[in-house]
mmCIF file of C-alpha atoms in Angstrom:
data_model
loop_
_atom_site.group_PDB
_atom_site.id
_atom_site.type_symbol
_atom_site.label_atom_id
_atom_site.label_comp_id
_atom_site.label_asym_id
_atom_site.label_seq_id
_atom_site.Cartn_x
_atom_site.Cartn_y
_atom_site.Cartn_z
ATOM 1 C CA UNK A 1 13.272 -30.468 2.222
ATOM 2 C CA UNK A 2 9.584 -31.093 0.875
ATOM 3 C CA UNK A 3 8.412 -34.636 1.587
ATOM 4 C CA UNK A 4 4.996 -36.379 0.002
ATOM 5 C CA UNK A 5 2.027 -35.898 2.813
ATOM 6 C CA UNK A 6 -0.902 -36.933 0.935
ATOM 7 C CA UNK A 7 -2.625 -37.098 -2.147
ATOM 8 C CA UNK A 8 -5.107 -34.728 -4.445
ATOM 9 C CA UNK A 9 -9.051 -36.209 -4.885
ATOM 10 C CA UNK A 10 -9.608 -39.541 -4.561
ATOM 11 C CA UNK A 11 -9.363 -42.067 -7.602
ATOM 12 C CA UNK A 12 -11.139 -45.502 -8.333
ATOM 13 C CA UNK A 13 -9.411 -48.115 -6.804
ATOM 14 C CA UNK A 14 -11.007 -50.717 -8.875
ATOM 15 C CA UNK A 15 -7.843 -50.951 -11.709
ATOM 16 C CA UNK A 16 -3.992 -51.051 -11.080
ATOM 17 C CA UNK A 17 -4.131 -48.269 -13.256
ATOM 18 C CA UNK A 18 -6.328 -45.901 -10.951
ATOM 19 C CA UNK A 19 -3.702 -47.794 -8.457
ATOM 20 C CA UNK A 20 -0.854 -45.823 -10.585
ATOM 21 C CA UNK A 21 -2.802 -42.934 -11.136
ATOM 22 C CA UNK A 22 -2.772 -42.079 -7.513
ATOM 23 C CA UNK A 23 1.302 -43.018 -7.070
ATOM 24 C CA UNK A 24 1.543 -40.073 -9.804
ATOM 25 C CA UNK A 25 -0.940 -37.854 -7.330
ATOM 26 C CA UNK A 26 1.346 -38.322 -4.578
ATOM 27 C CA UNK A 27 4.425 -36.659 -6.320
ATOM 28 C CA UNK A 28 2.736 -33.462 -6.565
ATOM 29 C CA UNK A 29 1.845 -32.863 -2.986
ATOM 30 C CA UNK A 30 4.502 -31.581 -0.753
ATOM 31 C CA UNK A 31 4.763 -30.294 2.998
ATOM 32 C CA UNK A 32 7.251 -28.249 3.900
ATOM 33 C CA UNK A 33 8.174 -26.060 6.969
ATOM 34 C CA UNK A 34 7.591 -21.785 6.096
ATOM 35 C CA UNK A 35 10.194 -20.704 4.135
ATOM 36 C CA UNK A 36 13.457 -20.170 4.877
ATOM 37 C CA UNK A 37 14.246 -16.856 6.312
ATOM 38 C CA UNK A 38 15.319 -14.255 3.737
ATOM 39 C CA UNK A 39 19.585 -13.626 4.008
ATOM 40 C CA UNK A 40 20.809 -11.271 6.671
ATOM 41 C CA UNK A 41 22.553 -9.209 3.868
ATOM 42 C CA UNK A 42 18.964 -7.315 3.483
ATOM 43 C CA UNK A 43 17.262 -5.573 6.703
ATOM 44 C CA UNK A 44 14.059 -4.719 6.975
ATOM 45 C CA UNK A 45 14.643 -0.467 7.519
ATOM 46 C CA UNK A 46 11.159 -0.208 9.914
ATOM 47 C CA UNK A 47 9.073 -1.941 12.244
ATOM 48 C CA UNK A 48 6.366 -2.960 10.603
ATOM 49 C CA UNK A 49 8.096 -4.228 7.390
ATOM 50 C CA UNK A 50 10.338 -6.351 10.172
ATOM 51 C CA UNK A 51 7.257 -8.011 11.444
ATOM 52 C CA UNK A 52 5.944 -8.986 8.271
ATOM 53 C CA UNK A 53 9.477 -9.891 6.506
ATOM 54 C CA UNK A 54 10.365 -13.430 8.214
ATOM 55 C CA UNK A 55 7.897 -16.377 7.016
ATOM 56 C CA UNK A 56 4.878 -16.326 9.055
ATOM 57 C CA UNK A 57 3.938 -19.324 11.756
ATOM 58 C CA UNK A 58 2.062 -22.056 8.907
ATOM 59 C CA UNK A 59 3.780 -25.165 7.422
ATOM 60 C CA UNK A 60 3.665 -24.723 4.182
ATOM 61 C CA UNK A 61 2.061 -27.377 1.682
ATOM 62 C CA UNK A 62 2.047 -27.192 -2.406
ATOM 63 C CA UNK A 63 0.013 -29.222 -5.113
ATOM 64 C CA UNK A 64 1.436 -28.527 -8.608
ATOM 65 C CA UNK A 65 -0.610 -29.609 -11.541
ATOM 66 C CA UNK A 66 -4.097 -31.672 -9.483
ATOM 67 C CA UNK A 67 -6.398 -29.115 -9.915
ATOM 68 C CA UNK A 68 -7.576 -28.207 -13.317
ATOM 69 C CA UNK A 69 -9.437 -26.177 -14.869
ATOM 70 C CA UNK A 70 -9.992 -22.475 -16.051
ATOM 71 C CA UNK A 71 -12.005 -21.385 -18.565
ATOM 72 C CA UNK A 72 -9.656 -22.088 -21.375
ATOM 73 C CA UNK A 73 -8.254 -25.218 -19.920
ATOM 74 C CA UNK A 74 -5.308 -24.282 -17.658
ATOM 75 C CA UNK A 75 -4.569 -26.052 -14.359
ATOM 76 C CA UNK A 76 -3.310 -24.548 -11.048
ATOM 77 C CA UNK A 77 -0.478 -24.665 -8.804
ATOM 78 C CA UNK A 78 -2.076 -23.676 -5.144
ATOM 79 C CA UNK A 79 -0.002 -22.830 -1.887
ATOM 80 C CA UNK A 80 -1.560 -23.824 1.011
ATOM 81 C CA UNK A 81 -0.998 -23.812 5.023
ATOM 82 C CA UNK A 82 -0.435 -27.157 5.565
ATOM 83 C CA UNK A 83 -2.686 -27.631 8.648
ATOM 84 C CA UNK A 84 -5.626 -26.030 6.980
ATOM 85 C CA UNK A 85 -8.674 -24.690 9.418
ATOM 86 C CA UNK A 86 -6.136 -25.155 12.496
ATOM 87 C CA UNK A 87 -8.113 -23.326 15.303
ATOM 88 C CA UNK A 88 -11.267 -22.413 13.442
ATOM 89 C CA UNK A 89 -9.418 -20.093 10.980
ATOM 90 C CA UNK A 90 -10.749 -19.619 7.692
ATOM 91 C CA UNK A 91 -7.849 -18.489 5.272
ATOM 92 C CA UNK A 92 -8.486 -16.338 2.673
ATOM 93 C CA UNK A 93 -7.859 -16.187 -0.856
ATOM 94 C CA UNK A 94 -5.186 -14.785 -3.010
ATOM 95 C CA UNK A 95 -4.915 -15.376 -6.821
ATOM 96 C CA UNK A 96 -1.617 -14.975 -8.624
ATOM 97 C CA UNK A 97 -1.285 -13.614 -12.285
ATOM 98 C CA UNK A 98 2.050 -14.479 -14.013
ATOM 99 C CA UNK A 99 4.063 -12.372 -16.172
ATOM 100 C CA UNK A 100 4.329 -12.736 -19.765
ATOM 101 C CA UNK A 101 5.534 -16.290 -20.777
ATOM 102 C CA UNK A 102 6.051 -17.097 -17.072
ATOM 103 C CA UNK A 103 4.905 -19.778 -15.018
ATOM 104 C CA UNK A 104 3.535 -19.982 -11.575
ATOM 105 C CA UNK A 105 7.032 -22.189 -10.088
ATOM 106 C CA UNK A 106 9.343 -19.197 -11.407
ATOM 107 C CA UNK A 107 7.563 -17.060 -8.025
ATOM 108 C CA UNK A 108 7.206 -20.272 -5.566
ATOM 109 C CA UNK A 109 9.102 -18.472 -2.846
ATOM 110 C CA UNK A 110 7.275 -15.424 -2.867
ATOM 111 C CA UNK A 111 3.912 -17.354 -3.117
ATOM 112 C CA UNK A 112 4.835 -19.751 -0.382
ATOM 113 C CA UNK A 113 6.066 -16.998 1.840
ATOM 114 C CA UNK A 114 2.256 -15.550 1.895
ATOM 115 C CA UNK A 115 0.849 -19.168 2.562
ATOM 116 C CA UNK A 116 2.955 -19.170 5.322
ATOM 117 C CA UNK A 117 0.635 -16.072 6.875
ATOM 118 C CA UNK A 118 -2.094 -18.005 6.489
ATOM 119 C CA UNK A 119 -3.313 -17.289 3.042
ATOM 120 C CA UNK A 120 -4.461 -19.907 0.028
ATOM 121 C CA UNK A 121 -2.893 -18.796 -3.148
ATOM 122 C CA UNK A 122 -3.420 -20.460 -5.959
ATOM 123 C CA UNK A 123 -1.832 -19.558 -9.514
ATOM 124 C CA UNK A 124 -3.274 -20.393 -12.548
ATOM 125 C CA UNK A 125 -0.357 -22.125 -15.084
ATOM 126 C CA UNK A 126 -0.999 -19.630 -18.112
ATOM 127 C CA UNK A 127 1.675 -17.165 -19.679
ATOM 128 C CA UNK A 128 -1.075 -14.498 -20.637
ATOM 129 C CA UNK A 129 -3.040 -13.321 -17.578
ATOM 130 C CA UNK A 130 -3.931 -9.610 -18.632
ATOM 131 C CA UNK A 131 -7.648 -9.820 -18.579
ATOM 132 C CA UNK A 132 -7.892 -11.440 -15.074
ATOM 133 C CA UNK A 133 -10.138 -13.906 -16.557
ATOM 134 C CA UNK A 134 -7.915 -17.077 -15.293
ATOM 135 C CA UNK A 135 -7.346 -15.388 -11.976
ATOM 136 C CA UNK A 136 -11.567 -14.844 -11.671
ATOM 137 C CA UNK A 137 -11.381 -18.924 -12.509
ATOM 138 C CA UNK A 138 -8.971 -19.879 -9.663
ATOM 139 C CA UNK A 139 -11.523 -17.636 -7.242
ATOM 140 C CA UNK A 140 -14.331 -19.231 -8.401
ATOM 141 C CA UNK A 141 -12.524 -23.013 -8.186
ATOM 142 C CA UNK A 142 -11.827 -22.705 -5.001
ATOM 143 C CA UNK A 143 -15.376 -21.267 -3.603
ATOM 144 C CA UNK A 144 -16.204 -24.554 -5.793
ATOM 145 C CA UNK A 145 -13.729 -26.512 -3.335
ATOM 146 C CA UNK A 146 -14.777 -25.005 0.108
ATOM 147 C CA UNK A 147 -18.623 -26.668 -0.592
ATOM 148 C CA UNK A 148 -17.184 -29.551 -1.970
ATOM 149 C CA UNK A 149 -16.923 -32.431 1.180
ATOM 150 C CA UNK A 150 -14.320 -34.402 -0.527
ATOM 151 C CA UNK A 151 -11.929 -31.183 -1.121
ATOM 152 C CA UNK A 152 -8.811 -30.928 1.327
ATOM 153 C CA UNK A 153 -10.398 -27.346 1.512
ATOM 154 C CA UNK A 154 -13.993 -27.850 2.627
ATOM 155 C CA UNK A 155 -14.706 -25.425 4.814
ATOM 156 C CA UNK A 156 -11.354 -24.226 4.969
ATOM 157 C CA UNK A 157 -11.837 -21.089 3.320
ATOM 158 C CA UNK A 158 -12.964 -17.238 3.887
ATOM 159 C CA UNK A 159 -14.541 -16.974 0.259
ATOM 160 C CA UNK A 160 -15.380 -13.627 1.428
ATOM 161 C CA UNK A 161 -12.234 -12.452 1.359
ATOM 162 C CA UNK A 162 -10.284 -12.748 -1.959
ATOM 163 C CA UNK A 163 -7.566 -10.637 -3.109
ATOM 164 C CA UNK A 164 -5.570 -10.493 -6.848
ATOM 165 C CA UNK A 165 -1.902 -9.695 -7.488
ATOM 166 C CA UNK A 166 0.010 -10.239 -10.904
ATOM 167 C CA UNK A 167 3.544 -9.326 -11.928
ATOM 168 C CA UNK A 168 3.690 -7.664 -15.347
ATOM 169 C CA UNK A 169 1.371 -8.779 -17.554
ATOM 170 C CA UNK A 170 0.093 -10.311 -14.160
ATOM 171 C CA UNK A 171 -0.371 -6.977 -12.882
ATOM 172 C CA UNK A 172 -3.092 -5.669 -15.293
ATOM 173 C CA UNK A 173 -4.597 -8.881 -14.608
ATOM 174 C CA UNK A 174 -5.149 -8.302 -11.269
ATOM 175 C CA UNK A 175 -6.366 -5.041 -11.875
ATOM 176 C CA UNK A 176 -8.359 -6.429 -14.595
ATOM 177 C CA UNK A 177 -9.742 -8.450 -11.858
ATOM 178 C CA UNK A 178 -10.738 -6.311 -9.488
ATOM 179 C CA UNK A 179 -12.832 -4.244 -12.124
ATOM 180 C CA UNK A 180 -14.375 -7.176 -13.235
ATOM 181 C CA UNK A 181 -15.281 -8.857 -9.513
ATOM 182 C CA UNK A 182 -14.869 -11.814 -7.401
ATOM 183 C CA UNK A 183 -11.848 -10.011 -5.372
ATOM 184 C CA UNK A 184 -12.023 -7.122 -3.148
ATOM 185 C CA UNK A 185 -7.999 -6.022 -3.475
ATOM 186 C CA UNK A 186 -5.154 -5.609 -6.188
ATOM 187 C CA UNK A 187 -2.043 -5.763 -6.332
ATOM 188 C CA UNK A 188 -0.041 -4.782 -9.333
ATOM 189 C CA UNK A 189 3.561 -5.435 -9.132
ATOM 190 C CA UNK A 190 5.615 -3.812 -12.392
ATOM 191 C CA UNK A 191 2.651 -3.415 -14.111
ATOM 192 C CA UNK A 192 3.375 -1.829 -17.480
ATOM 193 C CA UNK A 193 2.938 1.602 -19.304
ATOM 194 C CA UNK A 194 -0.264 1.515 -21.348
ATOM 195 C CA UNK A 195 1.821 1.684 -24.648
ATOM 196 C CA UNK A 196 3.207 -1.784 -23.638
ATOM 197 C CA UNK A 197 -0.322 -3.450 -23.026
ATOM 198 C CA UNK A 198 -1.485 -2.457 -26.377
ATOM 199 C CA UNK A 199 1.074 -4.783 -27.477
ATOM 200 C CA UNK A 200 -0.405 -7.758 -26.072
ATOM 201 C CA UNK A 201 -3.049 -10.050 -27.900
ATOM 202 C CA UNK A 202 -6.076 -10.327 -26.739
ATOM 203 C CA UNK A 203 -7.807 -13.128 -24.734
ATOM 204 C CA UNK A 204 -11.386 -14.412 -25.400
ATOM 205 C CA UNK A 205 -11.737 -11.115 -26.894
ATOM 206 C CA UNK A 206 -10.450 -9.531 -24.322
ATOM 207 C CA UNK A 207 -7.490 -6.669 -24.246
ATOM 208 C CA UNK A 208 -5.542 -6.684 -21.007
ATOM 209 C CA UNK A 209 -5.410 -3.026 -21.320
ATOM 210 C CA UNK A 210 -6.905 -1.403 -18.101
ATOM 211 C CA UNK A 211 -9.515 1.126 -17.425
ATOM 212 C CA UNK A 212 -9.118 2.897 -13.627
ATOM 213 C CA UNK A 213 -12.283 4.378 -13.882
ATOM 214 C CA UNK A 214 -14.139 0.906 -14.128
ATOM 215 C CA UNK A 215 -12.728 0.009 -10.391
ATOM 216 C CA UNK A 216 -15.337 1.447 -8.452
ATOM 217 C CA UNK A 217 -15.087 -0.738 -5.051
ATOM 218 C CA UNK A 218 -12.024 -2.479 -3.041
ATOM 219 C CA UNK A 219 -8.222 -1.230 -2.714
ATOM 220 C CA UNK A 220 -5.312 -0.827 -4.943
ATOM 221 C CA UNK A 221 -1.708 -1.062 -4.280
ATOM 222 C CA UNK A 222 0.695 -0.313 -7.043
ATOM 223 C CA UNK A 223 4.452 -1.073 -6.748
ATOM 224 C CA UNK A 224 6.889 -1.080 -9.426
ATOM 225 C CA UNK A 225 10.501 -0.652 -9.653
ATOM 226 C CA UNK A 226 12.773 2.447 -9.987
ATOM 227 C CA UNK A 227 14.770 1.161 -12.533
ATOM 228 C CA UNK A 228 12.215 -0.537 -14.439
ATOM 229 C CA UNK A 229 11.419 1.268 -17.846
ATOM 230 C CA UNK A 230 8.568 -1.178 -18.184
ATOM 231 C CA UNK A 231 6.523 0.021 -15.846
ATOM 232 C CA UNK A 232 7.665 3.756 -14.508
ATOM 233 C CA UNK A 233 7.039 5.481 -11.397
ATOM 234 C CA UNK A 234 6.437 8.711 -13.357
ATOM 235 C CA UNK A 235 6.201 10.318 -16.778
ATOM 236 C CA UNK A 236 7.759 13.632 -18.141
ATOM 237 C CA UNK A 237 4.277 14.921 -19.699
ATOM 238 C CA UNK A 238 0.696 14.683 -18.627
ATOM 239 C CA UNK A 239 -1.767 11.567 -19.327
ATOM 240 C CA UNK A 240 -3.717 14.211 -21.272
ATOM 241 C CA UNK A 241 -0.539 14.479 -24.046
ATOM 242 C CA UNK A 242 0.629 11.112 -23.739
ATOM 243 C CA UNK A 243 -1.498 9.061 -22.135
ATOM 244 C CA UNK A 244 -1.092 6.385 -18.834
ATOM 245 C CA UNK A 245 2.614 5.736 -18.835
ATOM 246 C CA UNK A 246 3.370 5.464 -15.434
ATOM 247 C CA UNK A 247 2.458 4.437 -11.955
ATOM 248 C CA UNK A 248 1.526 7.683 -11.171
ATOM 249 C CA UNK A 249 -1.042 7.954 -14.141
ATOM 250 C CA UNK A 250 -2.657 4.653 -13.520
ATOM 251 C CA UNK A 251 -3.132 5.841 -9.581
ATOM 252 C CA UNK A 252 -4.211 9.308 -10.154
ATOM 253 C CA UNK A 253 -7.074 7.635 -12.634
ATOM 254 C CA UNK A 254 -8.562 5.844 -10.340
ATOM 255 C CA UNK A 255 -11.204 7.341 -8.481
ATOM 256 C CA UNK A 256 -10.290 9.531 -5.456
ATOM 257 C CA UNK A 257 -12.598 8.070 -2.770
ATOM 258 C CA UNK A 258 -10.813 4.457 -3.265
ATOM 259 C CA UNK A 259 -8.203 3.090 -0.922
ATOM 260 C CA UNK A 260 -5.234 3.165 -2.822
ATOM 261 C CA UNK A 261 -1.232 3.445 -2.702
ATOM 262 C CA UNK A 262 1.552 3.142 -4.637
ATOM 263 C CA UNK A 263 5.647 3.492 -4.557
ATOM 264 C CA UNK A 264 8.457 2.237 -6.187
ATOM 265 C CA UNK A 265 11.119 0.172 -4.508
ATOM 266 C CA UNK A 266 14.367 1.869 -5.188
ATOM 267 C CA UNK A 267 17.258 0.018 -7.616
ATOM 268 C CA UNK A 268 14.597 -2.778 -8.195
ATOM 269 C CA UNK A 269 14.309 -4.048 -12.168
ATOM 270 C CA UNK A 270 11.128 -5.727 -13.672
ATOM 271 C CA UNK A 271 12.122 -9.059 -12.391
ATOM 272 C CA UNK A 272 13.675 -8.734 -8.809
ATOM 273 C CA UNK A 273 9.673 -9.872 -8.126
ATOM 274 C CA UNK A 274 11.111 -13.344 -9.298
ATOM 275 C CA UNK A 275 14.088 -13.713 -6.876
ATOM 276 C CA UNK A 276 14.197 -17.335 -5.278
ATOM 277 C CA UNK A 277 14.628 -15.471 -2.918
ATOM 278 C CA UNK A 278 17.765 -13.850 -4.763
ATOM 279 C CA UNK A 279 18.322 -12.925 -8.460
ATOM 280 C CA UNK A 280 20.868 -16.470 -9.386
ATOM 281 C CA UNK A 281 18.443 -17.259 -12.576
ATOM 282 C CA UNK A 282 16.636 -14.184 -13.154
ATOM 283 C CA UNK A 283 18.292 -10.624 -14.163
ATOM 284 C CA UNK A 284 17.059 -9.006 -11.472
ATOM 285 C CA UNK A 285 19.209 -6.599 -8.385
ATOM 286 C CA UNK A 286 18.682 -8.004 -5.628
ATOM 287 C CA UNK A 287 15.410 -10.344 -5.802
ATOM 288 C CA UNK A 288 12.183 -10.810 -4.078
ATOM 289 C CA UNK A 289 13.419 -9.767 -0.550
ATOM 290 C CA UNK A 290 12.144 -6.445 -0.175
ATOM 291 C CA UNK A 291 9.085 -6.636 -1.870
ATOM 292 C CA UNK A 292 8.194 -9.234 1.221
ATOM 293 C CA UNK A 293 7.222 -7.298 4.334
ATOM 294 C CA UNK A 294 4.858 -4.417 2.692
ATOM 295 C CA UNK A 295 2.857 -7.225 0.467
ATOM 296 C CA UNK A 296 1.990 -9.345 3.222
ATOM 297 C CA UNK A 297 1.158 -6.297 5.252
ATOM 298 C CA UNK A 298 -1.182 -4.821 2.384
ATOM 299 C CA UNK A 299 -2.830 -8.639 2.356
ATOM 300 C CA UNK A 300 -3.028 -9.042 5.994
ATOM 301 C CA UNK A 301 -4.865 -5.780 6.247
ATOM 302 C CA UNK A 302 -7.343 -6.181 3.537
ATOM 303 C CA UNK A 303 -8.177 -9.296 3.710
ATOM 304 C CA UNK A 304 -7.531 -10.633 7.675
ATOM 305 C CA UNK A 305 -8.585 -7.178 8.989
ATOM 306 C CA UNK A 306 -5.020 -6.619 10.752
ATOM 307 C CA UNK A 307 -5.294 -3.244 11.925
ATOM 308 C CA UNK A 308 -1.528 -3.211 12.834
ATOM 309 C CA UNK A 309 -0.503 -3.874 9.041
ATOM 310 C CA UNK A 310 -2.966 -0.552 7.770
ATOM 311 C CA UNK A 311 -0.424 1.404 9.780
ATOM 312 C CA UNK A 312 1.885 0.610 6.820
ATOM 313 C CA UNK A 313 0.135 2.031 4.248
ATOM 314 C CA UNK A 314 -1.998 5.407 5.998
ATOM 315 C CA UNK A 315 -1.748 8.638 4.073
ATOM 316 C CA UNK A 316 1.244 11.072 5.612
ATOM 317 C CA UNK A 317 2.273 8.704 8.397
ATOM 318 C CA UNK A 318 2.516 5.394 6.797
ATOM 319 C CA UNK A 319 5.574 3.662 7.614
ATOM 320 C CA UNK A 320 5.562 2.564 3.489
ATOM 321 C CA UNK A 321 5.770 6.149 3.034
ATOM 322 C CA UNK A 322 8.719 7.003 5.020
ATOM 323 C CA UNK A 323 10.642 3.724 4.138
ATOM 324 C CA UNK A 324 14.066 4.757 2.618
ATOM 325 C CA UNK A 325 13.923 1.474 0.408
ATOM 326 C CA UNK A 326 11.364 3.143 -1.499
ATOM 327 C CA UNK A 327 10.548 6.357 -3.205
ATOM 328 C CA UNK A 328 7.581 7.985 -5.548
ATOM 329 C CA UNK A 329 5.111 7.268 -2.439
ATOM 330 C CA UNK A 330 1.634 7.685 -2.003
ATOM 331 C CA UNK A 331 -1.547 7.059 -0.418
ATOM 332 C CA UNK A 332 -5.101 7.484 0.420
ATOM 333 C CA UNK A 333 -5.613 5.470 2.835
ATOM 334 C CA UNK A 334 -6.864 6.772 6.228
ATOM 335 C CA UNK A 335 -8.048 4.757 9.616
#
């Protein structure tokens, strides 16, 4: 069970109601152990999705609403090993891009699950997160916070290493992201067909629509579900007739020099992403579980330089490739 550690930035003590102000503070920051191993009813079916499946070896802590603000006014919800720095490590970035109308709470366990490995992830609280703009923000807030001396993160941080990965709406955020700068890696997960995004407003005159030709630097991973007609693995006729409708579209787009994979976890729907851990409030198959090992591989490679991890994702012998969880594989990535 989470219990109060400590409190967000300091407050005036000079008034009972800075006094108050910090009470409130208190509430919002919780410690807890890793999370809770996922249920025996799913197994891990290879090695290296077995190592990375279980939480990893941080305590993790949370602090839901402190830190404020993106460009159009949105605070953050940040996941956070609790002993931050322990040992001289510097723990690298990952910013989270909700799905339409979502919020960052409805993927806590998946989000606290990477802090657990070490990671900072912080998630800004906005519904529409297609242009990556708010996800750029949360970057740039905490490189703000690792040179600020009064920050529970000063000096914590590897602001070198920053990575973006969105669910949905999330997804072409992340992407969005990537082509824009300020992270190196993205992760899409159910990303949707292009004739979806058209749908969506835009932001700051922005459209969340994405462009694989402007990603020119950094890595890609693209995983969807198989039985998600939101975001396909495939499509019956070419990009040239019908444009990007599928996973396969958006990969072959980008250019062929970039690290880059993709596959589609077999039975999965567009919202097993938001299993806590299982699918109890969300219409979903089976929940976040097997989306766990292979994402915090992909992030421990790119951005902690775990060479052990890359052996998930290499072209032709990547254990991601072979996995019987998952189909539609595929992958450019070499030693």
């Amino acid at each position: 069970m989470n219990r109060t550690v400590r409190s967000g930035p300091e407050l005036p003590r000079t008034t009972t109601r800075a006094a108050l102000a910090s009470i409130a503070l208190l509430a919002c920051v919780s410690i807890a152990a890793p999370p809770v191993a996922a249920a025996p009813s799913y197994q891990p079916a290879a090695q290296l999705e077995a190592a990375y499946y279980p939480p990893g070896p941080w305590a993790v802590a949370e602090r839901t609403g402190l830190d404020c603000c993106t460009a159009t006014g949105d605070s953050y919800d940040i996941w956070y090993p609790a002993d931050l720095g322990a040992g001289g490590v510097a723990h690298p970035i990952i910013t989270w891009g909700n799905g339409t109308s979502a919020h960052p709470r409805e993927y806590a366990y998946l989000l606290a699950h990477l802090a657990s490995w070490g990671f900072v992830v912080i998630a800004a609280d906005r519904t529409d997160t297609g242009t990556g703009g708010q996800m750029l923000d949360a970057v740039e807030y905490l490189t703000r916070q690792h040179s600020n001396p009064d920050s529970i993160f000063a000096g914590k941080l590897d602001t070198r290493s920053a990575g973006a990965m969105g669910h949905s709406q999330g997804g072409l955020g992340a992407f969005n992201a990537l082509a824009r700068g300020g992270v190196s890696t993205a992760v899409t997960l159910e990303m949707p067909l292009s004739a979806a995004c058209t749908t969506l407003p835009l932001v700051d005159g922005r459209s969340a629509c994405i462009d694989p030709a402007a990603v020119t630097t950094g890595s890609v991973l693209l995983l969807n579900g198989s039985a998600d007609g939101i975001s396909p693995a495939t499509q019956p006729l070419p990009p040239a007739l019908i444009g990007m409708q599928s996973m396969q579209a958006y990969y072959d787009a980008l250019p062929a020099g970039l690290p880059k994979a993709r596959a589609a976890l077999v039975g999965a729907q567009h919202n097993d992403i938001q299993g806590q851990p299982d699918c109890t409030n969300y219409s979903c198959t089976e929940g976040v579980y097997r989306y766990l090992g292979y994402l915090t591989a992909w992030f421990m490679d790119r951005l902690r330089g775990d060479q052990a991890a890359r052996q998930a994702f290499l072209a032709d012998t990547g254990e991601l490739l072979h996995n019987p969880h998952w189909s539609d594989q595929a992958s450019t990535i070499t030693r």
